[in-house]
Short mmCIF file of C-alpha atoms in Angstrom, two decimals:
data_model
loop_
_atom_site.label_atom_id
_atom_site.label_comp_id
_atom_site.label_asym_id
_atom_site.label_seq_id
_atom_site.Cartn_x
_atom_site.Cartn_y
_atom_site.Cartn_z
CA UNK A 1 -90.68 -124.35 -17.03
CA UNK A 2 -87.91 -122.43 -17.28
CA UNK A 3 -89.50 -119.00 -17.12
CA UNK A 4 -91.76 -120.69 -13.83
CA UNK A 5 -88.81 -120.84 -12.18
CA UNK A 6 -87.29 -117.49 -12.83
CA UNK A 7 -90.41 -115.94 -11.89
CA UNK A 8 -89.98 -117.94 -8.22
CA UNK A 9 -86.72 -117.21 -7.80
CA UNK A 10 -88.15 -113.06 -8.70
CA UNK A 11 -90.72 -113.29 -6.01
CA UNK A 12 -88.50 -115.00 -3.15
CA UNK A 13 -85.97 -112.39 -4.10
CA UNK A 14 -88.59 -109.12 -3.24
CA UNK A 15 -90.10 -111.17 -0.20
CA UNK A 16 -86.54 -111.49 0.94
CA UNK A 17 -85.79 -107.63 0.30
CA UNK A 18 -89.01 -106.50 2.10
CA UNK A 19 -88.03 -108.77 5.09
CA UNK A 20 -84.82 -107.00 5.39
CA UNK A 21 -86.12 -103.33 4.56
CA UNK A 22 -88.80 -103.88 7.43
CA UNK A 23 -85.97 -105.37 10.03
CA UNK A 24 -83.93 -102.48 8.82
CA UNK A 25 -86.76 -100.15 9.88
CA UNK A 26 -87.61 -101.79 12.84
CA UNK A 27 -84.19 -101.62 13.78
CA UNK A 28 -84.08 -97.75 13.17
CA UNK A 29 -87.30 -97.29 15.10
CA UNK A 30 -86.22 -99.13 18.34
CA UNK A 31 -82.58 -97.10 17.75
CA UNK A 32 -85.14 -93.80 17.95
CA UNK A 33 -87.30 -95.15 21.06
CA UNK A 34 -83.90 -95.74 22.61
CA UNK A 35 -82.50 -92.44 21.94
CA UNK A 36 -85.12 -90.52 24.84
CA UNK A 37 -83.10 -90.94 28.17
CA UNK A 38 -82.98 -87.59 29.75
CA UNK A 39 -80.62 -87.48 32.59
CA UNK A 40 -82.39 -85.68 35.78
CA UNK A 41 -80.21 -84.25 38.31
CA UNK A 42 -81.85 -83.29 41.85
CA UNK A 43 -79.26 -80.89 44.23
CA UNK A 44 -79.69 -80.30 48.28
CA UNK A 45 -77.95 -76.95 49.13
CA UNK A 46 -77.80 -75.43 52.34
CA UNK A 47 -79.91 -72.43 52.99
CA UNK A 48 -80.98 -70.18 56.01
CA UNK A 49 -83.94 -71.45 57.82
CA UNK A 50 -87.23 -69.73 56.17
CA UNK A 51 -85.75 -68.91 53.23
CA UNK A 52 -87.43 -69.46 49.85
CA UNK A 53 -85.51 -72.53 48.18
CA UNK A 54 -86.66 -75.90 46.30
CA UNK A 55 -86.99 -78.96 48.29
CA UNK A 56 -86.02 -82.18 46.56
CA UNK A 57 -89.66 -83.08 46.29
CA UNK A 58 -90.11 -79.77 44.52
CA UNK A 59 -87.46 -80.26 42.25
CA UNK A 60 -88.26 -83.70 40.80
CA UNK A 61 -91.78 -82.69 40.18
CA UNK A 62 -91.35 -79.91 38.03
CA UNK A 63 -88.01 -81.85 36.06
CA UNK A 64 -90.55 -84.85 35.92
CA UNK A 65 -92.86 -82.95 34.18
CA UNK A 66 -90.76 -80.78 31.74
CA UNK A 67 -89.00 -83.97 30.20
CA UNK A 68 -92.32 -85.99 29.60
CA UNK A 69 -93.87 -83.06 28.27
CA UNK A 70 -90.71 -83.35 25.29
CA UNK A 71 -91.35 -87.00 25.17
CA UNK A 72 -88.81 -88.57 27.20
CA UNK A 73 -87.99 -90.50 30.26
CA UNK A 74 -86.18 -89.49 33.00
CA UNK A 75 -83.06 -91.27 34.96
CA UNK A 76 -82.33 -90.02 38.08
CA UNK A 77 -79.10 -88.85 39.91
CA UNK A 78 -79.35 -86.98 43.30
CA UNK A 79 -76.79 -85.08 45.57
CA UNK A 80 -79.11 -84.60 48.47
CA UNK A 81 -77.45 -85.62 51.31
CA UNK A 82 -75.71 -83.25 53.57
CA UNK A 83 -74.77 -80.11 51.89
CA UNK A 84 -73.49 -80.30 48.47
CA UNK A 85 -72.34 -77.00 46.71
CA UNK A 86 -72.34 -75.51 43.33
CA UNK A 87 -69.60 -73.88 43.15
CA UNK A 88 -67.50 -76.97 42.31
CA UNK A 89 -67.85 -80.55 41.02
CA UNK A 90 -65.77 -81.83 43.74
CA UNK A 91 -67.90 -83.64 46.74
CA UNK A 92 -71.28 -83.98 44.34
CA UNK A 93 -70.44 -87.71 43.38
CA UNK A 94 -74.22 -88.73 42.00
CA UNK A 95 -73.06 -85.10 39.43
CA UNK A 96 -70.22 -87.04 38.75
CA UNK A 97 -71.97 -90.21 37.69
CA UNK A 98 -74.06 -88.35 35.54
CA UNK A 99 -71.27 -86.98 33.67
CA UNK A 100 -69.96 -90.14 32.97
CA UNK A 101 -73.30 -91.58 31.27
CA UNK A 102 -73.09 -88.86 28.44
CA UNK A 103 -71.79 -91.27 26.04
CA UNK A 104 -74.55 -92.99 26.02
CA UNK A 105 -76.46 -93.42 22.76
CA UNK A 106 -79.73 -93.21 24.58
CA UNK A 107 -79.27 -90.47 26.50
CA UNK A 108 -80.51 -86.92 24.87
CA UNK A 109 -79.47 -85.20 27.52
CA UNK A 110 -79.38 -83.30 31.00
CA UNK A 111 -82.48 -81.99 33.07
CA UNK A 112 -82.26 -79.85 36.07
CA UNK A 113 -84.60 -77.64 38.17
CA UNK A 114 -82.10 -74.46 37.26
CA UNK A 115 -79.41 -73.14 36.75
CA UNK A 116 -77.68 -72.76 40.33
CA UNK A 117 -78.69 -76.81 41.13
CA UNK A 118 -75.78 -77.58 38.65
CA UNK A 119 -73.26 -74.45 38.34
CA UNK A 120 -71.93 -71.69 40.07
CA UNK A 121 -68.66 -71.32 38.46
CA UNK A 122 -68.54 -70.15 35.31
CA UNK A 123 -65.46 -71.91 33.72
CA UNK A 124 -66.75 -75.35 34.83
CA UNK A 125 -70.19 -74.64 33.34
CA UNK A 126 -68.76 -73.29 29.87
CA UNK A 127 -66.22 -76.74 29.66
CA UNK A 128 -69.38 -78.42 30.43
CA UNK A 129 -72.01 -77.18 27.62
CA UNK A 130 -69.05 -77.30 24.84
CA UNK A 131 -68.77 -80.86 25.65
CA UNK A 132 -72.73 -81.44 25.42
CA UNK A 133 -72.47 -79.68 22.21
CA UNK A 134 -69.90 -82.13 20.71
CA UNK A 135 -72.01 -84.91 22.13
CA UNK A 136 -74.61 -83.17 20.40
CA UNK A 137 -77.03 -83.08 23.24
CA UNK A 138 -78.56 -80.27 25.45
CA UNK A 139 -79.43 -79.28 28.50
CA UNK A 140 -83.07 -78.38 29.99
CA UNK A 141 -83.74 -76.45 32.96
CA UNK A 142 -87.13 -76.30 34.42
CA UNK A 143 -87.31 -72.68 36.27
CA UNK A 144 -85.82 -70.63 33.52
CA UNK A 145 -87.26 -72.46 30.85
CA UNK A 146 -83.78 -73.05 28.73
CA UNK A 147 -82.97 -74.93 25.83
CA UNK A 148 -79.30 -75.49 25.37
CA UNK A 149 -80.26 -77.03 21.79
CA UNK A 150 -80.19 -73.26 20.40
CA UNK A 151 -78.32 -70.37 20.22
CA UNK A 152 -80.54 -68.11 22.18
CA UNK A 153 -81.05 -70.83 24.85
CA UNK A 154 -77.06 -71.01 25.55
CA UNK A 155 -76.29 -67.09 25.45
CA UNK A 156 -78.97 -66.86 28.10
CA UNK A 157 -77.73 -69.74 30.37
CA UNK A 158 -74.09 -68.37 30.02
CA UNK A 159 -75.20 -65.09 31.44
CA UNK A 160 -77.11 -66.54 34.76
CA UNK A 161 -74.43 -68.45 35.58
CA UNK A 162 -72.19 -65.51 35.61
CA UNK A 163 -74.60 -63.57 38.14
CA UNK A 164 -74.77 -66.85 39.52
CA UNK A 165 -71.34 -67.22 40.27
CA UNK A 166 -71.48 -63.40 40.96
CA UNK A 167 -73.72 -64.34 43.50
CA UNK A 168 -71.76 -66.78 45.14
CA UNK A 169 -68.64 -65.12 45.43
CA UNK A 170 -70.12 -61.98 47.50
CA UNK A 171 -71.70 -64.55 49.58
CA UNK A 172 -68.55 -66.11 50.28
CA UNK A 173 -66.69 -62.21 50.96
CA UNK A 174 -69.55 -61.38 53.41
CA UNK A 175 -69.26 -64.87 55.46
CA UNK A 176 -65.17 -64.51 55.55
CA UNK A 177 -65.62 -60.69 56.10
CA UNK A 178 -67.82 -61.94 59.17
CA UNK A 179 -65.41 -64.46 60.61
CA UNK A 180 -62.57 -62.14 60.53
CA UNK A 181 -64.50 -60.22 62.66
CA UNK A 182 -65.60 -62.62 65.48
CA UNK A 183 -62.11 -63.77 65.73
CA UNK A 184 -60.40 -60.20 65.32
CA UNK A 185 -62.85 -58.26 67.45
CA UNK A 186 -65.00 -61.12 69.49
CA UNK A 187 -62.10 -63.78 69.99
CA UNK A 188 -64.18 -66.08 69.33
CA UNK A 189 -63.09 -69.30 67.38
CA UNK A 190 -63.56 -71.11 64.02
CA UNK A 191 -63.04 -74.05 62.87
CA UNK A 192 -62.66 -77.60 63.82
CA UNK A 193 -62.63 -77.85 67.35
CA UNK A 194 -59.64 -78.59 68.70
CA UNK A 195 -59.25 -82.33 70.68
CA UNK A 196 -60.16 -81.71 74.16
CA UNK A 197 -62.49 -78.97 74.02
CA UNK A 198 -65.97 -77.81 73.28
CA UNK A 199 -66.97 -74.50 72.27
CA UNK A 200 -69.61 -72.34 73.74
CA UNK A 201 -70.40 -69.31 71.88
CA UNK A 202 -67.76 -69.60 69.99
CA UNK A 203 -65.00 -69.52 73.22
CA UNK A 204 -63.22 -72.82 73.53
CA UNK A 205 -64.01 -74.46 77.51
CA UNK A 206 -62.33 -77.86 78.49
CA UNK A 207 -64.39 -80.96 76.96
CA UNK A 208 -67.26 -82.35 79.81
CA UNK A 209 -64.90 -84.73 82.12
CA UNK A 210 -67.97 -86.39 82.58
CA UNK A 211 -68.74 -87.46 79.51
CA UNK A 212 -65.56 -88.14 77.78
CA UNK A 213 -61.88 -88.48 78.70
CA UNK A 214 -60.38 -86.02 76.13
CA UNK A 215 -59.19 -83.50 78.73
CA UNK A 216 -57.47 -86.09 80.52
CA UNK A 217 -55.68 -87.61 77.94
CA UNK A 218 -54.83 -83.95 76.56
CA UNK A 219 -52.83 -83.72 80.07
CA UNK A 220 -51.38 -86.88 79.76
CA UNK A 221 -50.17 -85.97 75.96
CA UNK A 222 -48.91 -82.62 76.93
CA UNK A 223 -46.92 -84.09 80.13
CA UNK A 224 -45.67 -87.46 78.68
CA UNK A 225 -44.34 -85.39 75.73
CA UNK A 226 -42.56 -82.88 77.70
CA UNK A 227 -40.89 -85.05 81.15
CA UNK A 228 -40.10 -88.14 78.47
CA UNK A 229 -39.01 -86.41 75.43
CA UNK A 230 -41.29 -89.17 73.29
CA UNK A 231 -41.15 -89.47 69.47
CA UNK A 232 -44.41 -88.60 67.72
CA UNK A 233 -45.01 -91.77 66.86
CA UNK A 234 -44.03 -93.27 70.68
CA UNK A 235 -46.72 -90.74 72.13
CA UNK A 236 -49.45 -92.47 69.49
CA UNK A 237 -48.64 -96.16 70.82
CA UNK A 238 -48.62 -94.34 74.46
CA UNK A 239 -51.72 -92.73 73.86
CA UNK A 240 -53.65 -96.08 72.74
CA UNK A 241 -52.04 -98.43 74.71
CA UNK A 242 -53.10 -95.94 77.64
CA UNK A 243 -56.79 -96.74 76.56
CA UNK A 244 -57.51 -92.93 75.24
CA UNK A 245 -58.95 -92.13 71.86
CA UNK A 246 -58.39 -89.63 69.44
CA UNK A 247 -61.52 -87.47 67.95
CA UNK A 248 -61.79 -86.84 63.91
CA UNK A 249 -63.33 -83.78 62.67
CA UNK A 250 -66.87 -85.32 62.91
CA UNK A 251 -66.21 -86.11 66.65
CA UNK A 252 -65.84 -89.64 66.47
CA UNK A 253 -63.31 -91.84 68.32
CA UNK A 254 -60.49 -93.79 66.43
CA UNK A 255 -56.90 -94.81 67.56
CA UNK A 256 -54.23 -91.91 67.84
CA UNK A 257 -51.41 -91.70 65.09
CA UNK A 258 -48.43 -89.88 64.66
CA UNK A 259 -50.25 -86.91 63.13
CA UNK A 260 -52.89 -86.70 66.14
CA UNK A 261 -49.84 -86.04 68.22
CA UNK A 262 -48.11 -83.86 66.10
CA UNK A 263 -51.74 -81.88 65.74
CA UNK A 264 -52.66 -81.73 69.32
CA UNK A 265 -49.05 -80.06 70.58
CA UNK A 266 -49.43 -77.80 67.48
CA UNK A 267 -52.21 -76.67 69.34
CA UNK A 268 -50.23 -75.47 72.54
CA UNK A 269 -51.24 -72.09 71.95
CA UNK A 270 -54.58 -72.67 71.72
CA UNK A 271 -54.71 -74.21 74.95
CA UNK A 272 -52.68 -71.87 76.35
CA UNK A 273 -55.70 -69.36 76.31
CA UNK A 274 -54.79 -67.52 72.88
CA UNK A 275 -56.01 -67.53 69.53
CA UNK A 276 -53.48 -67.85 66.53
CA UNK A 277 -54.98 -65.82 63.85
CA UNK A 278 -52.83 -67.13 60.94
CA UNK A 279 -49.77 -69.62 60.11
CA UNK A 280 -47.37 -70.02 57.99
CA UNK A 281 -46.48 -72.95 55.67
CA UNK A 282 -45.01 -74.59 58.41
CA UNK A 283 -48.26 -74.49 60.42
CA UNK A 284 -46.66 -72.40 63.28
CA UNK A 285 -48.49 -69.42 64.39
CA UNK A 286 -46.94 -66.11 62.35
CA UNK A 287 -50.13 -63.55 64.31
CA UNK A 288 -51.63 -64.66 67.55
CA UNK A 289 -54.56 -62.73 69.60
CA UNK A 290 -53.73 -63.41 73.14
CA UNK A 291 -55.90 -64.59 76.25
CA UNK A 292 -58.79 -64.57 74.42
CA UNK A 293 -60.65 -67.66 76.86
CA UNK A 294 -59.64 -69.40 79.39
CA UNK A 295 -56.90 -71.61 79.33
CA UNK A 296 -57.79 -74.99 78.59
CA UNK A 297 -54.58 -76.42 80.67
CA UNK A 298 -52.21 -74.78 82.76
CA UNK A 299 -49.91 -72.32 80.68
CA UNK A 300 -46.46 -73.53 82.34
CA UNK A 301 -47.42 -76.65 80.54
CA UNK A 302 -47.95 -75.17 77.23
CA UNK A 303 -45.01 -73.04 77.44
CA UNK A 304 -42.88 -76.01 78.07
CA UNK A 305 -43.93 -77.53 75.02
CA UNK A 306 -43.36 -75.07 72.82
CA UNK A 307 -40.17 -74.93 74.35
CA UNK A 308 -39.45 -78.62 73.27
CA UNK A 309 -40.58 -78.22 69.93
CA UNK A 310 -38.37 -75.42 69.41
CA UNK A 311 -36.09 -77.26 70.60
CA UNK A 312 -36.30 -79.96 68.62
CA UNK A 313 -37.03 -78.20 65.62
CA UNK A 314 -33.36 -76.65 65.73
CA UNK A 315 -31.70 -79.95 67.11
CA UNK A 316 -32.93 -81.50 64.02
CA UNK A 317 -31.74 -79.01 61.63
CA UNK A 318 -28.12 -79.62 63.80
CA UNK A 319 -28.53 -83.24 63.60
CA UNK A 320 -28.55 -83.37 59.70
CA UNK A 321 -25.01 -82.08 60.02
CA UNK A 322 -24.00 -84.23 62.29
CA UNK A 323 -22.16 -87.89 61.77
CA UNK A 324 -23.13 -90.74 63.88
CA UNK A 325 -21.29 -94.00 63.54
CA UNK A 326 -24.41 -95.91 64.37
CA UNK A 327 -26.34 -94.51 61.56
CA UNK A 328 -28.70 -96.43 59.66
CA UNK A 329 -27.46 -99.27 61.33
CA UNK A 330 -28.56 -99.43 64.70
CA UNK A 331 -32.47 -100.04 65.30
CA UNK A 332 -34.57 -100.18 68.03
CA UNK A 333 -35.22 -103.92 69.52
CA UNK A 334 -38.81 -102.85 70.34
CA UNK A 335 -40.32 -101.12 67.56
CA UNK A 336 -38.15 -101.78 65.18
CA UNK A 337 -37.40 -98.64 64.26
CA UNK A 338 -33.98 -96.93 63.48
CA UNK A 339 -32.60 -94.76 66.33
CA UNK A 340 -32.12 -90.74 65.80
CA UNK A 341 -29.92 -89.25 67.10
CA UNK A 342 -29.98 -85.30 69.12
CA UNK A 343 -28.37 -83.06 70.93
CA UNK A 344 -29.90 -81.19 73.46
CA UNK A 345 -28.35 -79.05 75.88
CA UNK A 346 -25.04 -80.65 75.48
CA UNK A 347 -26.80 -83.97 75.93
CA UNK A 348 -27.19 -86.79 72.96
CA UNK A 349 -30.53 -87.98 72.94
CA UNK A 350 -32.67 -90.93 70.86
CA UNK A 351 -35.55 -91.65 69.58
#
C-alpha cells in the first residue's frame, strides 16, 4: 500500500509540473504576441501647390503595409492638421504622444513613411535613435527602406537626415533672403497684421469700416491715450467698456488687455505710414524705412504719441528717484489700484 501511494503522490507531482511548464509557456507566448505594436506616425507638411509630396492617405498605405509585412500591428499617431514642421518637436503634439508610449513592453517600435516626416534636425534625431537603442527597439521607414535594428541601417539614416536638415536650412536662408527684400526694396510688410489694418499686396490699407470697427476704435485708442494721459490698463477697461474688440493673431475678436494697448501704440510708426525694419530688446524701432504706404491715421496723431511715450518712458525712470509720501499707501477708490505718481512738464500726474 505503501508503495501505491508513493507512486500517486509521483504522478500528481509530474501532472502538477506539466500544468505549470505549459502556463509558463503560455504565458511566454502571449508575452511574444504582445510584444508586435509598431508605432505609425503620419506628418502633414506644407508644400507649394503641384509639388510632388505624400498625402496622408499615401503615407498610411505604404507604413500599413511595411509593418504587416514584418508581422506586426500598427498604432497610429498623426500630426496632420495645419502645418506641422520637422525641423523641431515643438507644435507636433500626436509626435509627442508617441514618444511617450516607448516604454511600452509591447511596442517594437517606430514606423514612418521617411525620413523628413519625423526629423530635420540632426541633434534631435541622433538623441532620439540612442534612446530607441537603449529601449532596444528600432525604427522603420517605408521610402528608404531603413532598418534602425543594424548598423548599416543607422549610418545610412544619420546621413539623410543631415542633407535633410541641409535641406531645410537653405530653404529657410532663401525665404528670409526673400523677405528682406520685399521689405528693404518693395516696402512691403510681414508679419502679423497689425490691429486695424488689412494688407493688400503686402502694403498695409485701413481695415474695411464696413465690415468691422477696428479703424475706429484704433482712433479712439490713439486719441483717448494722448488728450487723457490713460494708464495701459485704464485704456483696456476704456476700450471694452466702449464696446470695441481687440483682434488675436488669427483675427478673432476677444476683450482688450493691457498688452493690446501697449501693442497697438507700439505700433505708431506703423500707422504713421513707415515701416520699422528692426527693434531692439525694448521693442522700439532701432532702423525704420519711411513712407512706405499710406498712413493708416493722421501722422500729427502718431507723432503725439510717440511723444507721450517718450515721455513717459523718461518720467518713469525720474519717478523711481523720486519720494512720495503717499506711496504704497494711497489707492485708487475705483479700481483699486495704487496711484503712481509723474512728473510731466513741471506737472505731477497719476495713474
Amino acid at each position: 500500500i505503501g508503495a501505491k501511494a508513493l507512486h500517486t503522490h509521483r504522478t500528481h507531482v509530474r501532472i502538477i509540473r506539466t500544468h505549470v511548464l505549459l502556463c509558463l509557456f503560455g504565458f511566454v507566448a502571449k508575452i511574444k504576441r504582445m510584444a508586435k505594436i509598431m508605432l505609425c506616425y503620419v506628418r502633414k507638411s506644407w508644400t507649394p501647390k503641384g509639388s510632388n509630396t505624400a498625402s496622408p492617405e499615401q503615407q498610411r498605405a505604404a507604413i500599413l503595409g511595411l509593418v504587416e509585412a514584418r508581422g506586426f500591428v500598427c498604432e497610429w499617431y498623426e500630426d496632420i492638421e495645419g502645418h506641422r514642421s520637422g525641423r523641431s518637436e515643438e507644435g507636433r503634439p500626436a509626435w509627442l504622444k508617441l514618444k511617450a508610449q516607448l516604454t511600452r513592453t509591447d511596442v517594437v517600435g517606430v514606423a514612418g513613411y521617411d525620413l523628413s516626416r519625423l526629423y530635420r534636425n540632426v541633434k534631435e534625431f541622433l538623441a532620439f535613435i540612442d534612446d530607441l537603442e537603449k529601449m532596444g527597439k528600432r525604427l522603420l521607414l517605408c521610402q528608404e527602406l531603413i532598418d534602425t535594428g543594424t548598423a548599416s541601417g543607422r549610418a545610412i539614416a544619420t546621413m539623410l537626415v543631415t542633407m535633410h536638415q541641409l535641406q531645410a536650412d537653405r530653404t529657410s536662408e532663401r525665404v528670409t533672403a526673400n523677405i528682406e527684400y520685399r521689405r528693404r526694396v518693395l516696402g512691403q510688410h510681414h508679419g502679423p497684421i497689425p490691429y486695424g489694418c488689412d494688407r493688400v499686396k503686402g502694403k498695409l490699407v485701413p481695415a474695411n469700416s464696413e465690415a468691422t470697427k477696428d479703424h475706429e476704435a484704433l482712433l479712439y485708442l490713439y486719441a483717448s491715450y494722448v488728450t487723457e494721459h490713460l494708464s495701459y490698463d485704464r485704456l483696456a477697461e476704456r476700450m471694452n467698456a466702449s464696446g470695441y474688440t481687440y483682434r488675436d493673431r488669427r483675427r478673432q475678436p476677444r476683450p482688450w488687455n493691457r498688452e493690446d494697448a501697449r501693442r497697438a501704440l507700439a505700433n505708431h510708426q506703423i500707422y504713421a505710414g513707415h515701416l520699422p525694419l528692426r527693434r531692439d530688446s525694448q521693442g522700439q524701432p532701432t532702423e525704420v524705412l519711411y513712407n512706405t504706404h499710406a498712413p493708416i491715421i493722421d501722422p500729427d496723431l502718431c507723432t503725439q504719441v510717440a511723444r507721450e511715450i517718450e515721455g513717459r518712458r523718461h518720467s518713469t525712470r525720474r519717478g523711481s528717484q523720486q519720494q512720495y509720501l503717499l506711496g504704497g499707501i494711497a489707492y485708487c477708490a475705483t479700481c483699486g489700484r495704487k496711484l503712481a505718481g509723474y512728473h510731466k512738464n513741471c506737472l505731477l500726474y497719476t495713474s
